CSV table of C-alpha atoms and ligand atoms in Angstrom, one decimal:
chain,number,residue,atom,x,y,z
P,28,UNK,CA,-97.3,70.7,35.1
P,29,UNK,CA,-96.4,67.8,37.8
P,30,UNK,CA,-97.1,64.1,37.6
P,31,UNK,CA,-98.5,63.4,41.1
P,32,UNK,CA,-97.3,59.6,40.5
P,33,UNK,CA,-93.9,60.3,39.6
P,34,UNK,CA,-91.2,59.7,42.5
P,35,UNK,CA,-88.8,62.6,40.5
P,36,UNK,CA,-91.5,65.0,40.5
P,37,UNK,CA,-92.1,64.5,44.0
P,38,UNK,CA,-87.9,64.5,44.8
P,39,UNK,CA,-87.6,67.6,42.6
P,40,UNK,CA,-90.2,69.6,44.4
P,41,UNK,CA,-88.9,68.6,47.6
P,42,UNK,CA,-91.8,66.4,48.8
P,43,UNK,CA,-89.8,63.6,49.5
P,44,UNK,CA,-86.1,64.2,50.8
P,45,UNK,CA,-83.3,63.8,49.0
P,46,UNK,CA,-79.5,64.7,48.9
P,47,UNK,CA,-79.8,67.8,47.5
P,48,UNK,CA,-76.4,69.5,46.0
P,49,UNK,CA,-77.4,72.3,43.9
P,50,UNK,CA,-81.2,73.8,43.5
P,51,UNK,CA,-82.4,76.5,41.4
P,52,UNK,CA,-86.0,77.8,40.3
P,53,UNK,CA,-86.3,74.8,37.6
P,54,UNK,CA,-83.9,72.2,38.8
P,55,UNK,CA,-82.8,70.2,41.8
P,56,UNK,CA,-79.4,68.2,41.6
P,57,UNK,CA,-79.5,65.1,43.9
P,58,UNK,CA,-77.1,62.3,44.5
P,59,UNK,CA,-78.1,59.3,42.5
P,60,UNK,CA,-79.1,56.5,45.3
P,61,UNK,CA,-77.6,54.0,43.1
P,62,UNK,CA,-74.5,55.8,41.9
P,63,UNK,CA,-72.0,54.8,39.3
P,64,UNK,CA,-69.4,56.3,41.2
P,65,UNK,CA,-69.0,58.3,44.2
P,66,UNK,CA,-70.6,62.0,43.4
P,67,UNK,CA,-72.8,60.4,40.8
P,68,UNK,CA,-75.4,63.2,40.6
P,69,UNK,CA,-79.1,63.5,38.6
P,70,UNK,CA,-80.1,66.9,37.0
P,71,UNK,CA,-84.2,66.8,37.8
P,72,UNK,CA,-86.5,69.2,36.5
P,73,UNK,CA,-89.2,70.5,39.0
P,74,UNK,CA,-91.8,69.8,36.2
P,75,UNK,CA,-92.9,66.5,34.5
P,76,UNK,CA,-91.4,65.9,31.0
P,77,UNK,CA,-90.9,62.0,29.9
P,78,UNK,CA,-87.8,62.5,27.9
P,79,UNK,CA,-85.6,64.6,25.9
P,80,UNK,CA,-88.2,64.8,23.3
P,81,UNK,CA,-90.6,66.4,25.9
P,82,UNK,CA,-88.3,69.1,27.0
P,83,UNK,CA,-89.1,72.6,25.9
P,84,UNK,CA,-86.0,74.3,24.3
P,85,UNK,CA,-85.7,76.9,27.2
P,86,UNK,CA,-85.5,74.1,29.9
P,87,UNK,CA,-83.3,72.1,27.5
P,88,UNK,CA,-80.7,74.8,27.8
P,89,UNK,CA,-81.2,75.9,31.3
P,90,UNK,CA,-81.0,71.9,32.1
P,91,UNK,CA,-77.4,72.1,30.4
P,92,UNK,CA,-76.2,75.2,32.2
P,93,UNK,CA,-77.4,73.6,35.6
P,94,UNK,CA,-75.5,70.3,34.6
P,95,UNK,CA,-72.4,72.1,34.0
P,96,UNK,CA,-72.9,73.9,37.6
P,97,UNK,CA,-73.3,70.9,39.1
P,98,UNK,CA,-70.1,69.2,37.2
P,99,UNK,CA,-68.0,72.0,38.4
P,100,UNK,CA,-69.2,71.8,41.7
P,101,UNK,CA,-68.1,67.9,41.6
P,102,UNK,CA,-64.9,68.8,40.2
P,103,UNK,CA,-63.9,71.6,42.6
P,104,UNK,CA,-65.0,69.6,45.8
P,105,UNK,CA,-63.9,65.7,44.7
P,106,UNK,CA,-60.7,64.3,43.5
P,107,UNK,CA,-62.2,63.3,40.2
P,108,UNK,CA,-60.4,62.4,37.2
P,109,UNK,CA,-63.1,62.7,34.5
P,110,UNK,CA,-66.7,63.2,34.3
P,111,UNK,CA,-69.4,61.9,32.0
P,112,UNK,CA,-72.7,63.3,31.0
P,113,UNK,CA,-75.3,60.6,30.7
P,114,UNK,CA,-79.0,61.0,29.3
P,115,UNK,CA,-81.0,58.2,28.5
P,116,UNK,CA,-84.4,58.2,26.6
P,117,UNK,CA,-86.4,55.2,26.2
P,118,UNK,CA,-86.0,51.5,28.0
P,119,UNK,CA,-84.0,50.4,24.9
P,120,UNK,CA,-81.6,52.9,26.0
P,121,UNK,CA,-81.6,51.9,30.1
P,122,UNK,CA,-84.1,54.8,30.9
P,123,UNK,CA,-85.5,53.3,33.9
P,124,UNK,CA,-87.4,56.6,35.7
P,125,UNK,CA,-89.5,58.5,32.9
P,126,UNK,CA,-89.0,61.8,34.2
P,127,UNK,CA,-86.2,63.6,32.3
P,128,UNK,CA,-82.7,63.6,33.9
P,129,UNK,CA,-79.1,64.1,33.1
P,130,UNK,CA,-76.7,62.0,34.9
P,131,UNK,CA,-73.5,64.0,36.2
P,132,UNK,CA,-71.0,61.1,37.0
P,133,UNK,CA,-67.5,61.9,38.2
P,134,UNK,CA,-64.8,59.2,36.9
P,135,UNK,CA,-61.9,58.4,38.8
P,136,UNK,CA,-58.7,56.4,37.2
P,137,UNK,CA,-59.5,52.7,37.6
P,138,UNK,CA,-63.4,53.1,38.8
P,139,UNK,CA,-63.7,50.2,36.7
P,140,UNK,CA,-67.1,51.4,35.3
P,141,UNK,CA,-68.2,51.0,31.7
P,142,UNK,CA,-69.9,53.9,30.5
P,143,UNK,CA,-68.4,54.0,27.0
P,144,UNK,CA,-69.9,51.6,24.0
P,145,UNK,CA,-68.1,49.0,22.0
P,146,UNK,CA,-67.5,50.7,18.3
P,147,UNK,CA,-69.1,49.0,15.6
P,148,UNK,CA,-67.5,48.8,12.0
P,149,UNK,CA,-70.2,49.8,9.5
P,150,UNK,CA,-69.0,49.7,5.6
P,151,UNK,CA,-68.8,53.0,3.8
P,152,UNK,CA,-72.2,51.9,2.1
P,153,UNK,CA,-74.1,51.3,5.2
P,154,UNK,CA,-72.8,54.6,6.4
P,155,UNK,CA,-73.7,56.4,3.3
P,156,UNK,CA,-77.1,54.8,3.6
P,157,UNK,CA,-78.2,56.1,7.0
P,158,UNK,CA,-76.5,59.5,6.4
P,159,UNK,CA,-79.0,59.6,3.4
P,160,UNK,CA,-81.9,58.9,5.1
P,161,UNK,CA,-81.2,61.4,8.1
P,162,UNK,CA,-80.7,64.2,5.1
P,163,UNK,CA,-84.1,62.8,3.0
E,209,LIG,P1,-82.3,56.1,34.4
E,209,LIG,O1,-81.8,54.9,34.2
E,209,LIG,O2,-81.4,56.7,33.5
E,209,LIG,O3,-83.7,56.4,34.3
E,209,LIG,O4,-81.5,56.4,35.7
E,209,LIG,C1,-82.4,56.6,36.4
E,209,LIG,C2,-81.5,56.9,37.9
E,209,LIG,O5,-82.5,57.2,39.0
E,209,LIG,C3,-81.3,55.3,38.2
E,209,LIG,O6,-79.2,55.6,38.3
E,209,LIG,C4,-81.4,55.3,39.9
E,209,LIG,O7,-80.1,54.6,40.9
E,209,LIG,C5,-81.5,56.9,40.1
E,209,LIG,N1,-82.8,56.6,41.4
E,209,LIG,C6,-83.6,56.1,41.2
E,209,LIG,N2,-84.7,56.5,42.4
E,209,LIG,C7,-83.9,57.2,43.1
E,209,LIG,C8,-84.5,57.9,44.4
E,209,LIG,N3,-85.4,57.7,45.0
E,209,LIG,N4,-83.0,58.9,44.6
E,209,LIG,C9,-82.1,58.9,43.8
E,209,LIG,N5,-81.9,58.1,43.0
E,209,LIG,C10,-82.8,57.7,42.1
E,210,LIG,ZN1,-92.2,63.7,37.0
């Protein structure tokens, strides 16, 4: 199902122009218009799913393959030094558009971006506690 109020539904289905770098039956891959780096792309499903939790398993598999294809294109055509795949769910995690998308972010030596996190140093008992909760 599409959501007529969703900008990514409109972009994915070609109702709003975008800088498309790859397209298949289920996905359109576009350039992010506020890119972290040169070539930053977004994998958008043509159906509306708000986030990872709403994605059917077969769509998720196709999304991963499409992201890999986009990443390969970016690696082959641009002189990149690395690449991050990022996928945000919920405002606390930085999601601003509530239509599932995968960020494909090429990285360049000294590009000045900070996509990685600061590691915390929990005690063994804290790690054991969370492990216990997740296995309960
Ligand atoms: P997120 O914060 O994970 O929800 O990512 C949303 C991304 O969509 C941001 O990186 C925006 O720059 C990008 N974005 C929002 N609107 C558009 C648009 N119309 N065309 C291309 N990229 C967009
Ligand atoms: Zn949508």
